[in-house]
CSV table of C-alpha atoms in Angstrom, one decimal:
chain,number,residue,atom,x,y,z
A,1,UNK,CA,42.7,76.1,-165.0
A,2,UNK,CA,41.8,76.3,-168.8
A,3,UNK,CA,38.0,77.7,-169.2
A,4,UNK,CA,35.8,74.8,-170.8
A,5,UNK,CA,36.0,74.9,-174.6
A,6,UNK,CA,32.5,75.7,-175.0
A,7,UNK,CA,33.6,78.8,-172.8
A,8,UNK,CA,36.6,79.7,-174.8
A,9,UNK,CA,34.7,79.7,-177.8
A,10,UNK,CA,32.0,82.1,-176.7
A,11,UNK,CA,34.7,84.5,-175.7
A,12,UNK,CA,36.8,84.3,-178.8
A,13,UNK,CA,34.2,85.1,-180.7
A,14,UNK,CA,32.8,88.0,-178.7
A,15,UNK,CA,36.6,89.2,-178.6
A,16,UNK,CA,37.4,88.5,-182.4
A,17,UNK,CA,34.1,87.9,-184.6
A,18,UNK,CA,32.9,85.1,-184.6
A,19,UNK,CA,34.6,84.1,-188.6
A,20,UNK,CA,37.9,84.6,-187.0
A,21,UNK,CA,37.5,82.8,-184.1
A,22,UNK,CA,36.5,79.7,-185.8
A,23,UNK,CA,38.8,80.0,-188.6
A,24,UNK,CA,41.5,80.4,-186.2
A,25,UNK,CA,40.4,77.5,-183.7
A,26,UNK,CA,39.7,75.0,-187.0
A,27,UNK,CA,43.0,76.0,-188.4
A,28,UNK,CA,44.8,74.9,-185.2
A,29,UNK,CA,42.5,71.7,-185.1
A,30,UNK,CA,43.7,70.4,-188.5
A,31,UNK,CA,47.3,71.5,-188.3
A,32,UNK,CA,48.7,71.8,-184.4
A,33,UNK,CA,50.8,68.4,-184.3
A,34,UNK,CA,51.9,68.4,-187.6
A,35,UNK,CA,55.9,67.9,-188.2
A,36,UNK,CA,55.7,67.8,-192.0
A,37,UNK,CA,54.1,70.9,-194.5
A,38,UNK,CA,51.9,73.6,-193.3
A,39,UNK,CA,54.3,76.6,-192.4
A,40,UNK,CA,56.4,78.9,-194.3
A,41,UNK,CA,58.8,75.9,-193.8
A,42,UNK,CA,58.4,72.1,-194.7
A,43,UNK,CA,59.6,70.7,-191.4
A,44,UNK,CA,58.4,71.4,-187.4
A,45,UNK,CA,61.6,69.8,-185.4
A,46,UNK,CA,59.5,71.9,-182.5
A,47,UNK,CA,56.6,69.5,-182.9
A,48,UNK,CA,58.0,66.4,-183.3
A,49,UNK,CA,58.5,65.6,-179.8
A,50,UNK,CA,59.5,61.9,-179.6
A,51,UNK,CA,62.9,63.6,-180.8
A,52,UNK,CA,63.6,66.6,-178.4
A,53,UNK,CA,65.0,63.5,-175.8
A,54,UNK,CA,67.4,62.5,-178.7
A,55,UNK,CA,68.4,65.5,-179.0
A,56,UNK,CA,69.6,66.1,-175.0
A,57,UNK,CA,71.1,62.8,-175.2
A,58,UNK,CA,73.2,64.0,-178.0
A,59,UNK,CA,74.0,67.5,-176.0
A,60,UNK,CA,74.8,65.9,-173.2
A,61,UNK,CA,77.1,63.2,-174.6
A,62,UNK,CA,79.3,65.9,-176.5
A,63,UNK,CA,79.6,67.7,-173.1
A,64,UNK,CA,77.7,70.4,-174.2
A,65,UNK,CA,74.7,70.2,-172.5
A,66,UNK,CA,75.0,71.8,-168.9
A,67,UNK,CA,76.9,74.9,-170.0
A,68,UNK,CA,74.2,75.2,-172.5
A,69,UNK,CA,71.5,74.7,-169.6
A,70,UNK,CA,73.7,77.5,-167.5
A,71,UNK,CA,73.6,80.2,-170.4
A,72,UNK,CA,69.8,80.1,-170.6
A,73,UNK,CA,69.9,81.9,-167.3
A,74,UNK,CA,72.5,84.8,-168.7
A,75,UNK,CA,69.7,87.0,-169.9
A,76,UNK,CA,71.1,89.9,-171.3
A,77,UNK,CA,69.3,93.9,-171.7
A,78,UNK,CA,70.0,95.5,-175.1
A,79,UNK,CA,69.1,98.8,-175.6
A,80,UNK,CA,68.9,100.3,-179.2
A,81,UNK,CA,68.6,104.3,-180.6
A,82,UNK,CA,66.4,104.0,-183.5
A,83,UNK,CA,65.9,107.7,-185.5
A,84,UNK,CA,63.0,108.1,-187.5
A,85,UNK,CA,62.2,111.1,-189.8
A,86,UNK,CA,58.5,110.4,-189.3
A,87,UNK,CA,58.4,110.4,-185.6
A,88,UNK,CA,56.3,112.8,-183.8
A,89,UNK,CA,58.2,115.4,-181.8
A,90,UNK,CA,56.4,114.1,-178.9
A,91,UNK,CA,57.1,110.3,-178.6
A,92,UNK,CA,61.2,111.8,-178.5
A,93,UNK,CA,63.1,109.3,-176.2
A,94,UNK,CA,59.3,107.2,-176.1
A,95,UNK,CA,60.8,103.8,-175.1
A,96,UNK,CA,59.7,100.0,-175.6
A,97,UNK,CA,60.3,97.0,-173.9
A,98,UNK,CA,60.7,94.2,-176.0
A,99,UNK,CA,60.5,90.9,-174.6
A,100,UNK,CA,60.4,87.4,-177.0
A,101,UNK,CA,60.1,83.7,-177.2
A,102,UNK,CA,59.6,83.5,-173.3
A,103,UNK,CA,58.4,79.4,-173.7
A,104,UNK,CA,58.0,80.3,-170.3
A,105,UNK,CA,57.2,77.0,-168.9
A,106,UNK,CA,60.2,75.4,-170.0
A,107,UNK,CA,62.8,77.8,-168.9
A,108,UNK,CA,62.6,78.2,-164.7
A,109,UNK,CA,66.4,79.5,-164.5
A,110,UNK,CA,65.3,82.1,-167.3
A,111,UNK,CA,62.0,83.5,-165.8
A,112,UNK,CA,63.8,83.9,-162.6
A,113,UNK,CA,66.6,86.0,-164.0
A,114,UNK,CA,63.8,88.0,-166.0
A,115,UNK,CA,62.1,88.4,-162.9
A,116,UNK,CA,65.1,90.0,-161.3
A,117,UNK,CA,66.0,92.5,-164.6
A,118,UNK,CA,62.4,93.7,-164.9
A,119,UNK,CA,61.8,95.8,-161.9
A,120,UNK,CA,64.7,98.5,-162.5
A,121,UNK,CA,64.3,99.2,-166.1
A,122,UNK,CA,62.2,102.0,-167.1
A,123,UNK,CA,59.7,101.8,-170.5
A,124,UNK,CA,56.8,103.9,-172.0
A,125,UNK,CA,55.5,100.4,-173.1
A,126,UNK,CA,56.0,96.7,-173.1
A,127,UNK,CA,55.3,94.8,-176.5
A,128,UNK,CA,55.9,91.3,-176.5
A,129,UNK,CA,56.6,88.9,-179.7
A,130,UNK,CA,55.0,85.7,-178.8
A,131,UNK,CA,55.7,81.8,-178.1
A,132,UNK,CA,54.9,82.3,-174.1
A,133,UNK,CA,54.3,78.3,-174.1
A,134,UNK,CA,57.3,75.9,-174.6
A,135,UNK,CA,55.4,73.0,-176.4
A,136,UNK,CA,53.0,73.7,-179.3
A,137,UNK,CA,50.3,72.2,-178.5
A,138,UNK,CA,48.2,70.5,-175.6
A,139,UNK,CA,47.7,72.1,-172.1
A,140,UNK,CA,48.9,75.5,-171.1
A,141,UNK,CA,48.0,76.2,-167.7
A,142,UNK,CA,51.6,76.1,-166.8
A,143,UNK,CA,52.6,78.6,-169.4
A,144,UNK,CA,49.6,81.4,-168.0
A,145,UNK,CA,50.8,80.6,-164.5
A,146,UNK,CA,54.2,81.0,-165.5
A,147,UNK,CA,53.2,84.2,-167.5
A,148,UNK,CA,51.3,85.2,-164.3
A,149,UNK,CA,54.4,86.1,-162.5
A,150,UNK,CA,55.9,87.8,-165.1
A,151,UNK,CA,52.9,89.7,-166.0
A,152,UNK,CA,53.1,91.5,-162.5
A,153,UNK,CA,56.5,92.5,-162.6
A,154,UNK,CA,55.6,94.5,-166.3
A,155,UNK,CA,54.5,98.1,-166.4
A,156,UNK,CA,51.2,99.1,-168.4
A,157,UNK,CA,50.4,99.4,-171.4
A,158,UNK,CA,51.7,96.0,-172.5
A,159,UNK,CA,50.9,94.6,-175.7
A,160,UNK,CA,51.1,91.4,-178.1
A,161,UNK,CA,51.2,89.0,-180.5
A,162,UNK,CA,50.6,85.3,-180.7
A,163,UNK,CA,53.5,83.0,-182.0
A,164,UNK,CA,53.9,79.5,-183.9
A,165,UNK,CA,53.8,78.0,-180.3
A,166,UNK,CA,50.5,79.7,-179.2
A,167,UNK,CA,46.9,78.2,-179.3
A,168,UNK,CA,44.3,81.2,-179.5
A,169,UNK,CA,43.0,79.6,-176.9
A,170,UNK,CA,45.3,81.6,-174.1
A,171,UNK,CA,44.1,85.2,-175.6
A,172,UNK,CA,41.7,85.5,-172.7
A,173,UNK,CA,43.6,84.7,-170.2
A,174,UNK,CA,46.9,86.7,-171.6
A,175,UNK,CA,44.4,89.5,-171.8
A,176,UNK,CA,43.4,89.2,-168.3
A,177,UNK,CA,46.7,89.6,-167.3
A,178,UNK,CA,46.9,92.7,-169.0
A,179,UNK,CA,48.3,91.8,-172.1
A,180,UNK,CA,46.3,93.7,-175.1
A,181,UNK,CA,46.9,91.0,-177.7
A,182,UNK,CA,46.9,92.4,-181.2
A,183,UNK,CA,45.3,90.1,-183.6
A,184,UNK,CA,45.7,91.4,-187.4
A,185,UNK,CA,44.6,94.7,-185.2
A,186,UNK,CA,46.0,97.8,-184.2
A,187,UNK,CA,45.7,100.9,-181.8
A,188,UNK,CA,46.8,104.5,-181.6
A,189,UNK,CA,49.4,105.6,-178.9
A,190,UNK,CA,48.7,109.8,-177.7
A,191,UNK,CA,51.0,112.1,-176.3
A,192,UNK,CA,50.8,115.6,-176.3
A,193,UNK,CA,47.6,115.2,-179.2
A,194,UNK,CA,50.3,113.8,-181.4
A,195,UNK,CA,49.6,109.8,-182.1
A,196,UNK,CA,51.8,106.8,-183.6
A,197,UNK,CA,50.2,103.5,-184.4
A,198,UNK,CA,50.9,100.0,-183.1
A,199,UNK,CA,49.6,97.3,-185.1
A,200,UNK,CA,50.1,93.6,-184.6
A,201,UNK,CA,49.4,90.1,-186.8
A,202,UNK,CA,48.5,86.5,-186.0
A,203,UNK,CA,51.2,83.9,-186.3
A,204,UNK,CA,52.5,84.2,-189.9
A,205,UNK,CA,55.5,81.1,-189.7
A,206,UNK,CA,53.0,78.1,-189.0
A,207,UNK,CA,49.3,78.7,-188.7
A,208,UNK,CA,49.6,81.5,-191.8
A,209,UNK,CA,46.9,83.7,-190.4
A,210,UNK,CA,48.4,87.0,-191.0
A,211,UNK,CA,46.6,90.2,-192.2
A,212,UNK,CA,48.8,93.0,-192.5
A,213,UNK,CA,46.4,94.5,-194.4
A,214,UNK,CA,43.5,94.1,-191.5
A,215,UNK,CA,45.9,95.0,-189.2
A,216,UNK,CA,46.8,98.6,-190.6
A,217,UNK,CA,43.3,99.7,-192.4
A,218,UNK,CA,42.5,101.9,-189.9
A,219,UNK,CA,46.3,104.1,-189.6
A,220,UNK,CA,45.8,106.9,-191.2
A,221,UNK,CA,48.3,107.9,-194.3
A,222,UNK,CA,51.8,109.1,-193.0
A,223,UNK,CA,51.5,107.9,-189.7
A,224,UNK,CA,54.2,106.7,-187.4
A,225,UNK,CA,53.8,103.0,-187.8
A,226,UNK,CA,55.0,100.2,-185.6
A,227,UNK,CA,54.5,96.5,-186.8
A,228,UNK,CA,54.8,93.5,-183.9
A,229,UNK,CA,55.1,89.8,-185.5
A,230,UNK,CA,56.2,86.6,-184.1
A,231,UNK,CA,58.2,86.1,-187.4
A,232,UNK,CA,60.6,88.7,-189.1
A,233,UNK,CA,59.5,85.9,-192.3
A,234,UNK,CA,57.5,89.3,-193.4
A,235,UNK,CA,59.5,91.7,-193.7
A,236,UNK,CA,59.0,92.0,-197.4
A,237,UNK,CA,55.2,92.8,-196.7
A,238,UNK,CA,55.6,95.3,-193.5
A,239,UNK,CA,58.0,97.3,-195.5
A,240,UNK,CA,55.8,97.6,-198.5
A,241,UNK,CA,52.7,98.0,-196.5
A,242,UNK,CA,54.9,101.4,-195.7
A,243,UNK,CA,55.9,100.9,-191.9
A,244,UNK,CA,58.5,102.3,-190.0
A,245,UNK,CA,59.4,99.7,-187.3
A,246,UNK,CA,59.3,95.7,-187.5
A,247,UNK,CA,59.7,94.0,-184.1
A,248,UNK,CA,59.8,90.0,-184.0
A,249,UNK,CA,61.2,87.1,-182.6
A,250,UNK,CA,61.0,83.3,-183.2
A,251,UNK,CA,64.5,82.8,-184.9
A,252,UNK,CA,65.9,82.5,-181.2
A,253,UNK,CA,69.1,84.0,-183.2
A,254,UNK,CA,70.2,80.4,-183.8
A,255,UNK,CA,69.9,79.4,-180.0
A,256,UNK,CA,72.7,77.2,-180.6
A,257,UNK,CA,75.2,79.0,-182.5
A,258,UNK,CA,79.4,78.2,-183.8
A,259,UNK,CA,81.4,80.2,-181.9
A,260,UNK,CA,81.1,83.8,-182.7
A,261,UNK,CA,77.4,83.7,-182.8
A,262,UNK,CA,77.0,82.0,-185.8
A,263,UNK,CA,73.8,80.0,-186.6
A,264,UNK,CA,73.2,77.0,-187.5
A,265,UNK,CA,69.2,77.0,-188.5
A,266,UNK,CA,67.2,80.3,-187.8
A,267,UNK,CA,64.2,77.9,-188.6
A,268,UNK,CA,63.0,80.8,-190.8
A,269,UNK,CA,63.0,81.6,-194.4
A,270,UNK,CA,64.7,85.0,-194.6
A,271,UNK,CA,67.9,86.4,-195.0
A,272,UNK,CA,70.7,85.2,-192.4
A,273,UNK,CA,71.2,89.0,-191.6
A,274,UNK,CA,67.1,89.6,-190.6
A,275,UNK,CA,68.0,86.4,-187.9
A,276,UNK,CA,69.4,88.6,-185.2
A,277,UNK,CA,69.4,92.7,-184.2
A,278,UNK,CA,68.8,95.1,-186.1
A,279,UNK,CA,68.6,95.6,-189.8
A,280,UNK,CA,67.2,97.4,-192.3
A,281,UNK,CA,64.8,96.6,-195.7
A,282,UNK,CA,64.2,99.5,-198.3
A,283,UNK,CA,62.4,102.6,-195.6
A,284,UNK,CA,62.0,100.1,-192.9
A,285,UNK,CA,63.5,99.1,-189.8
A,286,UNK,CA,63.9,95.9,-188.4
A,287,UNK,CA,64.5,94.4,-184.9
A,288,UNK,CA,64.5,90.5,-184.6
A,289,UNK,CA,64.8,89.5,-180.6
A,290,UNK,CA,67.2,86.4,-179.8
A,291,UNK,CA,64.5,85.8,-177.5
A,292,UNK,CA,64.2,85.2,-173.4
A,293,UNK,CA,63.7,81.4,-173.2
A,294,UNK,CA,64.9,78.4,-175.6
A,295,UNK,CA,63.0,75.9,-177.8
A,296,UNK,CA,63.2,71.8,-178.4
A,297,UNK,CA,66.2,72.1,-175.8
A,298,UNK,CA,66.3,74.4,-172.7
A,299,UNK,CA,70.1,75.2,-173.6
A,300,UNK,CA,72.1,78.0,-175.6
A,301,UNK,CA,75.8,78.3,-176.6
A,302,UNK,CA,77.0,81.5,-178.2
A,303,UNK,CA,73.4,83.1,-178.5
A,304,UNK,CA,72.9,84.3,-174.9
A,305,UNK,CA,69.1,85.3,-174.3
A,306,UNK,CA,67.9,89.0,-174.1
A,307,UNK,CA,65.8,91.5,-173.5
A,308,UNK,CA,65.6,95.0,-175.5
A,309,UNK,CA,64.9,98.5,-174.6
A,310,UNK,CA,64.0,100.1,-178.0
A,311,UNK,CA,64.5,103.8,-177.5
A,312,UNK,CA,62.5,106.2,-180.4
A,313,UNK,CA,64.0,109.1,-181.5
A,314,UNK,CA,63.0,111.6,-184.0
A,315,UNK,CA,65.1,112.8,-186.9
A,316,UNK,CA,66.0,116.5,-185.0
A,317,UNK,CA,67.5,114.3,-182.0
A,318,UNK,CA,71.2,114.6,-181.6
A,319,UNK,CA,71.5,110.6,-181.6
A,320,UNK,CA,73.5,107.9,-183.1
A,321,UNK,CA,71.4,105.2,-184.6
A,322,UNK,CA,72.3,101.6,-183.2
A,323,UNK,CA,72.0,99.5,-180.5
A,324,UNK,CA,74.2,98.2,-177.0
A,325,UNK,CA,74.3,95.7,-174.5
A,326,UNK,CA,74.8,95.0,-171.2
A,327,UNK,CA,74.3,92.6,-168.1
A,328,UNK,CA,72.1,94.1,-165.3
């Protein structure tokens, strides 16, 4: 059950401070439902809910919509070899689990296959890119159920980041899961007295309360630096703000995509080519998820759902950058 709000207030602030905390809870007051402005984009198909039934009936007119409902379940493991010059010799083959866009209560036949990959892959961490709730605002008790499950199939340390379809309000409850939810915050990995940092920012798509800078004032100067956000939307930032590594999510790749994997909104304004995989902006490196679960519509066509093994390798490693795929 959710805590009272009184409750969830008292630990936000005692978690946060108590500026952000209300800043954060009156910024989701004003602008949770809205359809129209607020956002790096003008409109919120993903809030406007009177529509998502339209939308199946559309889906499921043309045909579409059950083989779209059978993909969701096709979750896919992608592993990538990423080389850095700047990685410490002793994070070599250091390996993270990145898992996005769950929606989790919205995608059963998803979760379950999730559930089923998770136990036999082997990680150093888990980082996860937000939107665990399917809707974008009201309840979520089903979602921290949901996330419950999945929670308890994850090795430690696992960390994250809220997304556009996140209320602060699930922060305590993520992070008694396990969860260490990075809020505009960061922390230091060891490993053999040798350290890279992890940072990770607020939703930066709809809410806008990023601070990249709040996030990394406390890595030190040439560190190994790994950015999470819900949105890839700032990449221009992370790379100037001199990190290595950008993990994100939200564009779903398309979800439903023209054959050959080609979409037809990323809801995102960024390159087409920052929507999906990997990619690259001046020094930094960028990984944008497809995601686990689907949005408006629990269906995909030619945009199956993954998960991503991100393996680290320094510059001395005998490794060709790039990444592969394959069904468990």
């Amino acid at each position: 059950m959710e805590p009272p709000q009184t409750s969830v207030v008292g630990l936000l602030e005692r978690r946060l401070g108590r500026l952000h905390a209300r800043q954060r809870l009156g910024i989701e007051a004003d602008h949770e439902a809205q359809i129209f402005g607020q956002g790096l984009n003008f409109f919120h198909i993903e809030n406007w809910y009177s529509v998502h039934s339209l939308i199946r009936a559309v889906f499921k007119l043309s045909g579409l919509y059950w083989r779209g409902v059978k993909n969701t379940a096709d979750v896919r493991v992608k592993e990538t070899d990423l080389v850095f010059a700047s990685l410490p010799k002793a994070f070599e083959g250091f390996t993270l689990l990145h898992i996005s866009d769950l929606h989790v209560d919205m995608n059963s036949a998803a979760m379950q296959r999730l559930a089923e990959l998770l136990p036999s892959l082997s990680y150093d961490a888990c980082v996860l890119t937000g939107d665990f709730r399917g809707a974008t605002f009201g309840p979520f008790d089903a979602a921290v159920e949901g996330m419950a499950q999945i929670c308890a199939l994850l090795r430690a340390p696992a960390y994250g980041v809220l997304g556009n379809h996140d209320t602060i309000r699930m922060v305590p409850a993520l992070e008694d899961l396990g969860i260490r939810m990075l809020l505009n915050e960061c922390v230091s990995i060891s490993r053999a007295d040798e350290h890279i940092y992890l940072a990770g920012i607020d939703d930066a798509h709809f809410y806008r309360v990023d601070s990249i800078e709040k996030a990394a004032s406390a890595i030190p100067p040439d560190s190994f630096t790994i950015l999470l956000s819900h949105t890839p939307e700032i990449y221009r930032h992370a790379a100037h703000a001199g990190f290595d590594l950008l993990l994100s999510g939200h564009t779903h790749g398309g979800q439903i995509c023209l054959p050959g994997s080609v979409p037809i909104t990323l809801d995102s304004m960024l390159p087409r080519r920052f929507g999906a995989g990997l990619w690259n902006y001046h020094q930094m490196t960028g990984y944008t998820s497809v995601g686990v679960g689907s949005s408006v519509v629990p269906i995909r066509l030619n945009c199956p759902p993954e998960i991503t093994l991100h393996h680290l390798h320094s510059a001395h490693a005998d490794i060709n950058k790039g990444d592969r795929e394959y069904a468990a």
